[in-house]
mmCIF file of C-alpha atoms in Angstrom:
data_model
loop_
_atom_site.group_PDB
_atom_site.id
_atom_site.type_symbol
_atom_site.label_atom_id
_atom_site.label_comp_id
_atom_site.label_asym_id
_atom_site.label_seq_id
_atom_site.Cartn_x
_atom_site.Cartn_y
_atom_site.Cartn_z
ATOM 1 C CA MET Z 10 0.033 -0.008 -0.022
ATOM 2 C CA SER Z 11 1.313 3.460 -0.833
ATOM 3 C CA SER Z 12 2.087 5.991 1.873
ATOM 4 C CA PRO Z 13 -0.205 8.977 2.591
ATOM 5 C CA ALA Z 14 2.462 11.240 1.107
ATOM 6 C CA ALA Z 15 2.176 9.386 -2.218
ATOM 7 C CA THR Z 16 -1.629 9.671 -2.366
ATOM 8 C CA GLU Z 17 -2.849 12.755 -0.481
ATOM 9 C CA GLU Z 18 -1.586 15.116 2.196
ATOM 10 C CA PRO Z 19 -3.266 14.372 5.567
ATOM 11 C CA ARG Z 20 -5.211 17.334 6.860
ATOM 12 C CA ARG Z 21 -5.999 16.027 10.340
ATOM 13 C CA ILE Z 22 -3.660 13.768 12.288
ATOM 14 C CA LEU Z 23 -4.259 12.084 15.602
ATOM 15 C CA TYR Z 24 -1.503 10.922 17.991
ATOM 16 C CA ILE Z 25 -2.313 8.665 21.008
ATOM 17 C CA ASN Z 26 0.126 7.858 23.795
ATOM 18 C CA VAL Z 27 -1.398 6.906 27.183
ATOM 19 C CA SER Z 28 1.596 6.499 29.551
ATOM 20 C CA ARG Z 29 3.595 8.105 32.333
ATOM 21 C CA ILE Z 30 5.220 11.557 32.159
ATOM 22 C CA GLY Z 31 8.538 10.360 30.798
ATOM 23 C CA ASP Z 32 7.107 8.125 28.041
ATOM 24 C CA THR Z 33 4.693 10.935 27.069
ATOM 25 C CA LEU Z 34 7.572 13.365 26.582
ATOM 26 C CA LEU Z 35 9.691 10.814 24.771
ATOM 27 C CA MET Z 36 7.044 10.828 22.039
ATOM 28 C CA THR Z 37 7.389 14.603 21.324
ATOM 29 C CA PRO Z 38 10.244 14.360 18.748
ATOM 30 C CA ALA Z 39 8.112 11.955 16.701
ATOM 31 C CA VAL Z 40 5.177 14.325 16.829
ATOM 32 C CA LYS Z 41 7.446 17.206 15.846
ATOM 33 C CA ALA Z 42 8.738 15.203 12.899
ATOM 34 C CA VAL Z 43 5.157 14.615 11.699
ATOM 35 C CA ALA Z 44 4.434 18.344 12.044
ATOM 36 C CA ALA Z 45 7.532 19.249 10.028
ATOM 37 C CA ARG Z 46 6.556 16.790 7.256
ATOM 38 C CA TRP Z 47 2.976 18.085 7.018
ATOM 39 C CA PRO Z 48 3.067 21.678 8.332
ATOM 40 C CA GLN Z 49 -0.448 22.483 7.163
ATOM 41 C CA ALA Z 50 -2.004 19.538 8.994
ATOM 42 C CA GLN Z 51 -3.891 19.835 12.277
ATOM 43 C CA ILE Z 52 -2.348 17.557 14.854
ATOM 44 C CA ASP Z 53 -4.337 16.492 17.916
ATOM 45 C CA LEU Z 54 -2.727 14.634 20.844
ATOM 46 C CA LEU Z 55 -4.494 12.315 23.258
ATOM 47 C CA ALA Z 56 -2.610 11.303 26.437
ATOM 48 C CA HIS Z 57 -3.420 10.062 29.929
ATOM 49 C CA PRO Z 58 -5.623 12.660 31.625
ATOM 50 C CA LYS Z 59 -3.055 13.078 34.428
ATOM 51 C CA ARG Z 60 -0.160 13.499 31.965
ATOM 52 C CA GLU Z 61 -1.603 15.468 29.081
ATOM 53 C CA GLU Z 62 -0.670 18.809 30.663
ATOM 54 C CA VAL Z 63 3.032 18.226 29.828
ATOM 55 C CA LEU Z 64 2.037 18.430 26.119
ATOM 56 C CA ARG Z 65 0.178 21.768 26.344
ATOM 57 C CA ASN Z 66 1.314 24.819 24.361
ATOM 58 C CA LEU Z 67 3.550 22.970 21.964
ATOM 59 C CA PRO Z 68 3.638 25.246 18.917
ATOM 60 C CA PHE Z 69 3.298 22.415 16.408
ATOM 61 C CA VAL Z 70 0.197 20.876 18.100
ATOM 62 C CA HIS Z 71 -3.378 22.002 17.552
ATOM 63 C CA SER Z 72 -5.026 20.460 20.630
ATOM 64 C CA VAL Z 73 -4.280 18.191 23.565
ATOM 65 C CA GLY Z 74 -6.789 16.027 25.433
ATOM 66 C CA GLY Z 75 -7.092 13.076 27.704
ATOM 67 C CA ILE Z 76 -8.175 9.494 27.112
ATOM 68 C CA THR Z 77 -7.892 6.165 28.959
ATOM 69 C CA LYS Z 78 -8.280 2.596 27.834
ATOM 70 C CA ASN Z 79 -11.498 2.418 29.855
ATOM 71 C CA GLN Z 80 -12.935 5.491 28.163
ATOM 72 C CA ALA Z 81 -11.867 4.542 24.654
ATOM 73 C CA PRO Z 82 -14.600 1.917 23.946
ATOM 74 C CA PHE Z 83 -17.253 4.585 24.384
ATOM 75 C CA ARG Z 84 -15.628 7.337 22.323
ATOM 76 C CA GLY Z 85 -15.637 8.033 18.632
ATOM 77 C CA ARG Z 86 -18.760 6.087 17.738
ATOM 78 C CA LEU Z 87 -20.928 9.025 16.697
ATOM 79 C CA ALA Z 88 -18.090 10.723 14.847
ATOM 80 C CA ALA Z 89 -17.464 7.576 12.854
ATOM 81 C CA LEU Z 90 -21.072 7.547 11.671
ATOM 82 C CA GLY Z 91 -20.484 10.868 9.907
ATOM 83 C CA GLY Z 92 -17.180 9.820 8.352
ATOM 84 C CA LYS Z 93 -13.850 9.398 10.032
ATOM 85 C CA PRO Z 94 -12.542 12.762 11.044
ATOM 86 C CA TYR Z 95 -8.821 11.944 10.916
ATOM 87 C CA ASP Z 96 -6.862 11.091 7.806
ATOM 88 C CA LEU Z 97 -4.023 9.491 9.772
ATOM 89 C CA ALA Z 98 -3.461 8.263 13.358
ATOM 90 C CA PHE Z 99 -0.415 7.048 15.282
ATOM 91 C CA VAL Z 100 -0.911 4.865 18.364
ATOM 92 C CA CYS Z 101 2.050 4.289 20.712
ATOM 93 C CA ASN Z 102 0.279 1.792 23.010
ATOM 94 C CA PHE Z 103 -0.570 -1.887 23.046
ATOM 95 C CA ASP Z 104 -4.128 -1.575 24.416
ATOM 96 C CA ARG Z 105 -6.807 -2.925 22.130
ATOM 97 C CA ALA Z 106 -9.319 -0.347 23.234
ATOM 98 C CA LEU Z 107 -7.073 2.513 22.151
ATOM 99 C CA LEU Z 108 -6.326 0.831 18.798
ATOM 100 C CA THR Z 109 -9.954 0.194 17.982
ATOM 101 C CA TYR Z 110 -10.801 3.770 18.965
ATOM 102 C CA ALA Z 111 -8.200 5.008 16.540
ATOM 103 C CA LEU Z 112 -9.598 2.751 13.797
ATOM 104 C CA ARG Z 113 -13.061 4.230 14.388
ATOM 105 C CA VAL Z 114 -11.919 7.857 13.945
ATOM 106 C CA ALA Z 115 -9.023 7.601 11.447
ATOM 107 C CA ARG Z 116 -8.835 6.237 7.859
ATOM 108 C CA ARG Z 117 -5.272 5.076 8.344
ATOM 109 C CA VAL Z 118 -3.716 3.894 11.616
ATOM 110 C CA VAL Z 119 -0.023 3.285 12.259
ATOM 111 C CA ALA Z 120 0.949 1.297 15.376
ATOM 112 C CA PHE Z 121 3.386 -1.234 16.789
ATOM 113 C CA ARG Z 122 2.621 -4.832 16.165
ATOM 114 C CA GLN Z 123 -0.174 -6.003 18.521
ATOM 115 C CA PRO Z 124 -0.673 -9.457 20.070
ATOM 116 C CA ASP Z 125 -3.855 -9.821 17.993
ATOM 117 C CA GLU Z 126 -3.108 -10.575 14.334
ATOM 118 C CA ALA Z 127 -6.711 -9.761 13.379
ATOM 119 C CA LEU Z 128 -6.159 -6.305 14.735
ATOM 120 C CA ASN Z 129 -2.824 -5.988 12.953
ATOM 121 C CA ARG Z 130 -4.516 -6.681 9.612
ATOM 122 C CA ARG Z 131 -6.686 -3.629 10.107
ATOM 123 C CA LEU Z 132 -3.700 -1.318 10.551
ATOM 124 C CA TYR Z 133 -2.329 0.788 7.730
ATOM 125 C CA ARG Z 134 1.279 0.207 8.833
ATOM 126 C CA VAL Z 135 2.509 -2.377 11.439
ATOM 127 C CA VAL Z 136 5.810 -1.497 13.052
ATOM 128 C CA GLU Z 137 8.011 -3.988 14.812
ATOM 129 C CA HIS Z 138 8.876 -2.865 18.337
ATOM 130 C CA PRO Z 139 12.605 -3.340 19.200
ATOM 131 C CA ALA Z 140 13.572 -5.725 22.055
ATOM 132 C CA LEU Z 141 13.861 -4.267 25.540
ATOM 133 C CA GLN Z 142 16.875 -2.011 26.155
ATOM 134 C CA THR Z 143 18.244 -2.356 22.643
ATOM 135 C CA THR Z 144 17.129 1.020 21.284
ATOM 136 C CA HIS Z 145 16.755 4.544 22.665
ATOM 137 C CA ALA Z 146 13.174 5.319 23.603
ATOM 138 C CA VAL Z 147 12.984 8.331 21.301
ATOM 139 C CA ASP Z 148 14.244 6.232 18.365
ATOM 140 C CA ILE Z 149 11.557 3.675 19.136
ATOM 141 C CA GLN Z 150 8.847 6.359 18.868
ATOM 142 C CA LEU Z 151 10.370 7.680 15.659
ATOM 143 C CA LEU Z 152 9.772 4.288 14.085
ATOM 144 C CA LEU Z 153 6.019 5.059 13.823
ATOM 145 C CA PRO Z 154 6.304 8.119 11.562
ATOM 146 C CA ALA Z 155 9.214 6.510 9.760
ATOM 147 C CA ALA Z 156 6.754 3.841 8.589
ATOM 148 C CA VAL Z 157 5.068 6.443 6.415
ATOM 149 C CA GLY Z 158 8.221 8.102 5.212
ATOM 150 C CA VAL Z 159 8.647 10.791 7.900
ATOM 151 C CA ALA Z 160 12.244 11.652 8.842
ATOM 152 C CA PRO Z 161 13.234 13.074 12.247
ATOM 153 C CA ALA Z 162 13.202 16.838 12.568
ATOM 154 C CA SER Z 163 15.222 16.615 15.844
ATOM 155 C CA LYS Z 164 15.566 14.114 18.632
ATOM 156 C CA ALA Z 165 15.296 16.763 21.354
ATOM 157 C CA LEU Z 166 12.365 16.445 23.775
ATOM 158 C CA CYS Z 167 9.820 19.269 23.657
ATOM 159 C CA TYR Z 168 8.113 21.229 26.402
ATOM 160 C CA CYS Z 169 6.870 24.855 26.414
ATOM 161 C CA VAL Z 170 6.824 27.114 29.483
ATOM 162 C CA THR Z 171 4.339 29.949 28.842
ATOM 163 C CA ALA Z 172 5.069 33.616 29.554
ATOM 164 C CA ASP Z 173 2.556 33.586 32.410
ATOM 165 C CA GLU Z 174 4.234 30.555 33.917
ATOM 166 C CA ALA Z 175 7.635 32.234 33.650
ATOM 167 C CA ARG Z 176 6.332 35.283 35.471
ATOM 168 C CA TRP Z 177 4.826 33.082 38.167
ATOM 169 C CA ALA Z 178 8.173 31.315 38.658
ATOM 170 C CA ALA Z 179 9.983 34.625 39.070
ATOM 171 C CA ASP Z 180 7.411 35.800 41.632
ATOM 172 C CA PHE Z 181 7.638 32.488 43.465
ATOM 173 C CA LEU Z 182 11.421 32.706 43.768
ATOM 174 C CA ALA Z 183 11.282 36.308 44.890
ATOM 175 C CA SER Z 184 8.678 35.493 47.590
ATOM 176 C CA HIS Z 185 10.971 32.737 48.940
ATOM 177 C CA GLN Z 186 14.086 34.967 48.900
ATOM 178 C CA ALA Z 187 15.605 32.742 46.250
ATOM 179 C CA GLY Z 188 15.423 35.020 43.191
ATOM 180 C CA ASP Z 189 18.963 36.331 43.539
ATOM 181 C CA ARG Z 190 20.565 33.214 45.000
ATOM 182 C CA HIS Z 191 23.158 31.537 42.888
ATOM 183 C CA PRO Z 192 23.774 28.879 42.000
ATOM 184 C CA LEU Z 193 20.114 27.904 42.123
ATOM 185 C CA LEU Z 194 19.830 24.156 42.067
ATOM 186 C CA GLY Z 195 16.832 21.849 41.533
ATOM 187 C CA LEU Z 196 16.800 18.425 43.185
ATOM 188 C CA GLN Z 197 14.731 15.369 42.318
ATOM 189 C CA VAL Z 198 15.579 12.726 44.914
ATOM 190 C CA ALA Z 199 13.129 9.891 44.085
ATOM 191 C CA SER Z 200 11.550 8.054 41.170
ATOM 192 C CA PHE Z 201 8.035 6.581 41.409
ATOM 193 C CA PRO Z 202 7.442 3.598 43.776
ATOM 194 C CA THR Z 203 7.488 0.836 41.186
ATOM 195 C CA LYS Z 204 10.893 2.097 40.009
ATOM 196 C CA ALA Z 205 12.404 2.779 43.434
ATOM 197 C CA TYR Z 206 15.598 0.949 42.498
ATOM 198 C CA ARG Z 207 16.478 4.133 40.541
ATOM 199 C CA ASP Z 208 16.619 6.206 43.722
ATOM 200 C CA TRP Z 209 19.957 7.564 44.835
ATOM 201 C CA PRO Z 210 20.361 7.318 48.686
ATOM 202 C CA LEU Z 211 19.140 10.350 50.540
ATOM 203 C CA GLU Z 212 22.346 10.513 52.582
ATOM 204 C CA HIS Z 213 24.252 10.793 49.272
ATOM 205 C CA PHE Z 214 22.094 13.756 48.277
ATOM 206 C CA ILE Z 215 22.698 15.346 51.711
ATOM 207 C CA GLU Z 216 26.489 14.945 51.382
ATOM 208 C CA LEU Z 217 26.385 16.353 47.858
ATOM 209 C CA CYS Z 218 24.484 19.397 49.011
ATOM 210 C CA ARG Z 219 26.946 19.987 51.862
ATOM 211 C CA ARG Z 220 29.821 20.044 49.358
ATOM 212 C CA ILE Z 221 27.942 22.420 47.110
ATOM 213 C CA ARG Z 222 27.254 24.780 50.033
ATOM 214 C CA LYS Z 223 30.861 24.670 51.106
ATOM 215 C CA ARG Z 224 32.009 25.585 47.564
ATOM 216 C CA TRP Z 225 29.155 28.056 46.934
ATOM 217 C CA PRO Z 226 27.902 29.460 50.275
ATOM 218 C CA GLN Z 227 25.046 31.330 48.503
ATOM 219 C CA ALA Z 228 23.665 28.252 46.816
ATOM 220 C CA HIS Z 229 19.992 27.626 47.169
ATOM 221 C CA PHE Z 230 18.083 24.406 46.503
ATOM 222 C CA LEU Z 231 14.594 23.803 45.172
ATOM 223 C CA ILE Z 232 13.447 20.342 46.266
ATOM 224 C CA PHE Z 233 11.033 18.907 43.736
ATOM 225 C CA GLY Z 234 8.877 15.790 43.903
ATOM 226 C CA GLY Z 235 5.343 14.549 44.552
ATOM 227 C CA GLU Z 236 3.258 13.508 47.542
ATOM 228 C CA LEU Z 237 4.589 9.902 47.530
ATOM 229 C CA GLU Z 238 8.171 10.975 48.432
ATOM 230 C CA GLN Z 239 7.273 13.655 50.973
ATOM 231 C CA GLN Z 240 9.005 11.879 53.794
ATOM 232 C CA ARG Z 241 12.367 11.930 51.907
ATOM 233 C CA THR Z 242 11.950 15.449 50.576
ATOM 234 C CA ALA Z 243 10.982 16.801 53.990
ATOM 235 C CA ALA Z 244 14.035 15.177 55.554
ATOM 236 C CA LEU Z 245 16.289 16.782 53.003
ATOM 237 C CA ALA Z 246 14.643 20.175 53.471
ATOM 238 C CA ALA Z 247 15.125 19.882 57.242
ATOM 239 C CA GLU Z 248 18.801 19.123 56.707
ATOM 240 C CA LEU Z 249 19.319 22.087 54.442
ATOM 241 C CA GLY Z 250 17.254 24.590 56.482
ATOM 242 C CA GLY Z 251 17.117 28.059 55.006
ATOM 243 C CA ALA Z 252 19.233 27.064 52.052
ATOM 244 C CA ALA Z 253 16.333 25.192 50.555
ATOM 245 C CA THR Z 254 12.749 25.632 49.446
ATOM 246 C CA LEU Z 255 10.554 22.576 49.678
ATOM 247 C CA CYS Z 256 8.348 22.363 46.554
ATOM 248 C CA ALA Z 257 7.533 18.673 46.716
ATOM 249 C CA GLY Z 258 3.797 17.992 46.917
ATOM 250 C CA ARG Z 259 2.967 21.746 46.935
ATOM 251 C CA LEU Z 260 2.970 22.714 43.271
ATOM 252 C CA THR Z 261 1.318 21.624 40.057
ATOM 253 C CA LEU Z 262 3.356 19.819 37.480
ATOM 254 C CA ARG Z 263 3.502 22.853 35.271
ATOM 255 C CA GLN Z 264 4.489 25.129 38.132
ATOM 256 C CA THR Z 265 7.315 22.711 38.920
ATOM 257 C CA ALA Z 266 8.418 22.821 35.285
ATOM 258 C CA ALA Z 267 8.401 26.681 35.298
ATOM 259 C CA LEU Z 268 10.688 26.616 38.322
ATOM 260 C CA MET Z 269 12.969 24.011 36.682
ATOM 261 C CA ASN Z 270 13.322 26.377 33.798
ATOM 262 C CA ARG Z 271 14.939 28.900 36.189
ATOM 263 C CA VAL Z 272 17.599 26.717 37.856
ATOM 264 C CA ASP Z 273 21.294 27.031 37.186
ATOM 265 C CA LEU Z 274 21.581 23.220 37.508
ATOM 266 C CA TYR Z 275 19.263 20.299 38.071
ATOM 267 C CA VAL Z 276 20.374 17.102 39.813
ATOM 268 C CA GLY Z 277 17.967 14.200 39.777
ATOM 269 C CA VAL Z 278 17.296 10.495 39.315
ATOM 270 C CA ASP Z 279 15.686 8.979 36.279
ATOM 271 C CA THR Z 280 11.986 9.814 36.526
ATOM 272 C CA GLY Z 281 9.244 11.989 34.939
ATOM 273 C CA PRO Z 282 10.464 15.400 36.158
ATOM 274 C CA THR Z 283 13.944 14.612 34.886
ATOM 275 C CA HIS Z 284 12.452 14.026 31.416
ATOM 276 C CA ILE Z 285 10.779 17.430 31.757
ATOM 277 C CA MET Z 286 14.098 18.945 32.638
ATOM 278 C CA GLY Z 287 15.568 17.229 29.551
ATOM 279 C CA ALA Z 288 12.902 18.916 27.434
ATOM 280 C CA LEU Z 289 13.790 22.361 28.847
ATOM 281 C CA HIS Z 290 17.406 22.116 27.588
ATOM 282 C CA ARG Z 291 18.797 23.590 30.835
ATOM 283 C CA PRO Z 292 21.993 22.321 32.538
ATOM 284 C CA MET Z 293 21.276 19.035 34.261
ATOM 285 C CA VAL Z 294 23.000 16.089 35.996
ATOM 286 C CA ALA Z 295 20.933 12.912 35.626
ATOM 287 C CA LEU Z 296 21.644 9.668 37.483
ATOM 288 C CA TYR Z 297 20.794 6.418 35.710
ATOM 289 C CA HIS Z 298 20.494 2.924 37.116
ATOM 290 C CA GLY Z 299 22.339 0.161 35.278
ATOM 291 C CA TYR Z 300 19.102 -1.651 34.384
ATOM 292 C CA SER Z 301 17.796 1.473 32.547
ATOM 293 C CA PRO Z 302 20.995 3.236 31.400
ATOM 294 C CA SER Z 303 21.375 6.650 29.896
ATOM 295 C CA ARG Z 304 21.898 5.196 26.371
ATOM 296 C CA VAL Z 305 18.206 4.245 26.189
ATOM 297 C CA LEU Z 306 16.584 7.045 28.262
ATOM 298 C CA ALA Z 307 18.758 10.153 28.518
ATOM 299 C CA PRO Z 308 17.543 13.240 26.531
ATOM 300 C CA LEU Z 309 19.044 13.371 23.068
ATOM 301 C CA ASP Z 310 20.273 16.495 21.240
ATOM 302 C CA HIS Z 311 20.606 18.138 24.648
ATOM 303 C CA PRO Z 312 23.042 21.067 24.859
ATOM 304 C CA CYS Z 313 24.049 20.665 28.517
ATOM 305 C CA LEU Z 314 23.349 17.162 29.802
ATOM 306 C CA HIS Z 315 25.715 15.456 32.204
ATOM 307 C CA ALA Z 316 24.637 11.830 32.514
ATOM 308 C CA VAL Z 317 25.969 9.627 35.317
ATOM 309 C CA ASP Z 318 25.530 5.937 34.805
ATOM 310 C CA HIS Z 319 25.674 3.135 37.304
ATOM 311 C CA PRO Z 320 29.081 1.349 37.195
ATOM 312 C CA LEU Z 321 27.252 -1.771 36.009
ATOM 313 C CA ALA Z 322 25.306 -0.129 33.227
ATOM 314 C CA ASP Z 323 23.817 -2.827 30.948
ATOM 315 C CA ARG Z 324 25.203 -5.501 33.205
ATOM 316 C CA CYS Z 325 22.874 -5.618 36.194
ATOM 317 C CA THR Z 326 19.319 -6.314 37.417
ATOM 318 C CA PRO Z 327 17.120 -3.904 39.331
ATOM 319 C CA GLU Z 328 18.576 -5.307 42.546
ATOM 320 C CA ALA Z 329 21.831 -3.420 41.982
ATOM 321 C CA ALA Z 330 22.208 -0.592 44.456
ATOM 322 C CA MET Z 331 22.218 3.028 43.249
ATOM 323 C CA ALA Z 332 24.518 3.652 46.215
ATOM 324 C CA ASP Z 333 27.258 2.230 43.965
ATOM 325 C CA ILE Z 334 27.258 5.696 42.279
ATOM 326 C CA GLY Z 335 29.530 7.442 44.775
ATOM 327 C CA VAL Z 336 29.163 11.005 45.979
ATOM 328 C CA ASP Z 337 32.711 11.781 44.757
ATOM 329 C CA ARG Z 338 31.762 10.948 41.240
ATOM 330 C CA VAL Z 339 28.559 13.042 41.185
ATOM 331 C CA TRP Z 340 30.348 15.929 42.944
ATOM 332 C CA GLN Z 341 32.969 16.036 40.163
ATOM 333 C CA VAL Z 342 30.246 16.161 37.538
ATOM 334 C CA VAL Z 343 28.337 18.910 39.400
ATOM 335 C CA GLU Z 344 31.510 21.033 39.710
ATOM 336 C CA GLN Z 345 32.108 20.599 36.003
ATOM 337 C CA ALA Z 346 28.451 21.486 35.127
ATOM 338 C CA LEU Z 347 28.431 24.645 37.234
ATOM 339 C CA ALA Z 348 31.829 25.752 35.834
ATOM 340 C CA THR Z 349 30.702 25.289 32.230
ATOM 341 C CA PRO Z 350 28.503 28.018 30.695
ATOM 342 C CA PRO Z 351 25.385 26.428 29.141
ATOM 343 C CA ALA Z 352 25.358 26.108 25.384
ATOM 344 C CA PRO Z 353 22.844 28.335 23.519
#
């Protein structure tokens, strides 16, 4: 079957990715590639209702909405009766409900190979998903548009802080006496519970912060995170006292991102906020467990990324301790990052 480019230019394109924050952002280079290939097309994104906010305000996207696999069976039926509104759809997931929804609303659907061969036969293009840990997550997502002849525009993650959000961040820092403190550092000390093996020990973070304060007495720390890690973030805030502002569990996701966009350096473990930081293209030090090394998850085309991998990268199970990444090693990287002016 010929590609859409060979027959007609798609006017409306749907992109579906129902996943966590990081996987949602890892899709953005693929969406940008589609937008660059068909600049006149309207591109609509559907994501998990609790994650779709990270996709808002992207200049190459027309609209962003939420969907779940439980909602999908009840959506799109009336629209399909009047003709399918989308010329082309890309689905990043393996949920039958999401695939069948896309088939109801789009004339052509591109997706990874599904367990159901009957479903695969209904797809316009079937893409083979690479084996676990063999391919960078961004390159995996780029396979979907590549199936219809779309080349990458860039592999950099995309996120947009609005002017209002930037002003809010400036006011927040001023109200917490942190607006003129430098270096201003953001800290993300924990991943989500099911990936807790990615967490660097809290005592390591405390020792790192002590060294930073000794080297830069005016340093101030913004402690990011959610409600699930409040015990750890509160303990770190208590240790740092007036040198830190505890943001964990107190801000929205987009407010957190607006503050991340102001830091001189971010230090964090591999988790959703770290992917947001990767999309902001600000100086960052990211710590990666050996079971999920930087070569498959670190932000690509990033101007000022300092990735720190576990000593057993690619050679360990989740049981390997993140404590094996020593404070001395991270401290050396932090010193280098703060001494190096960020690239444009």
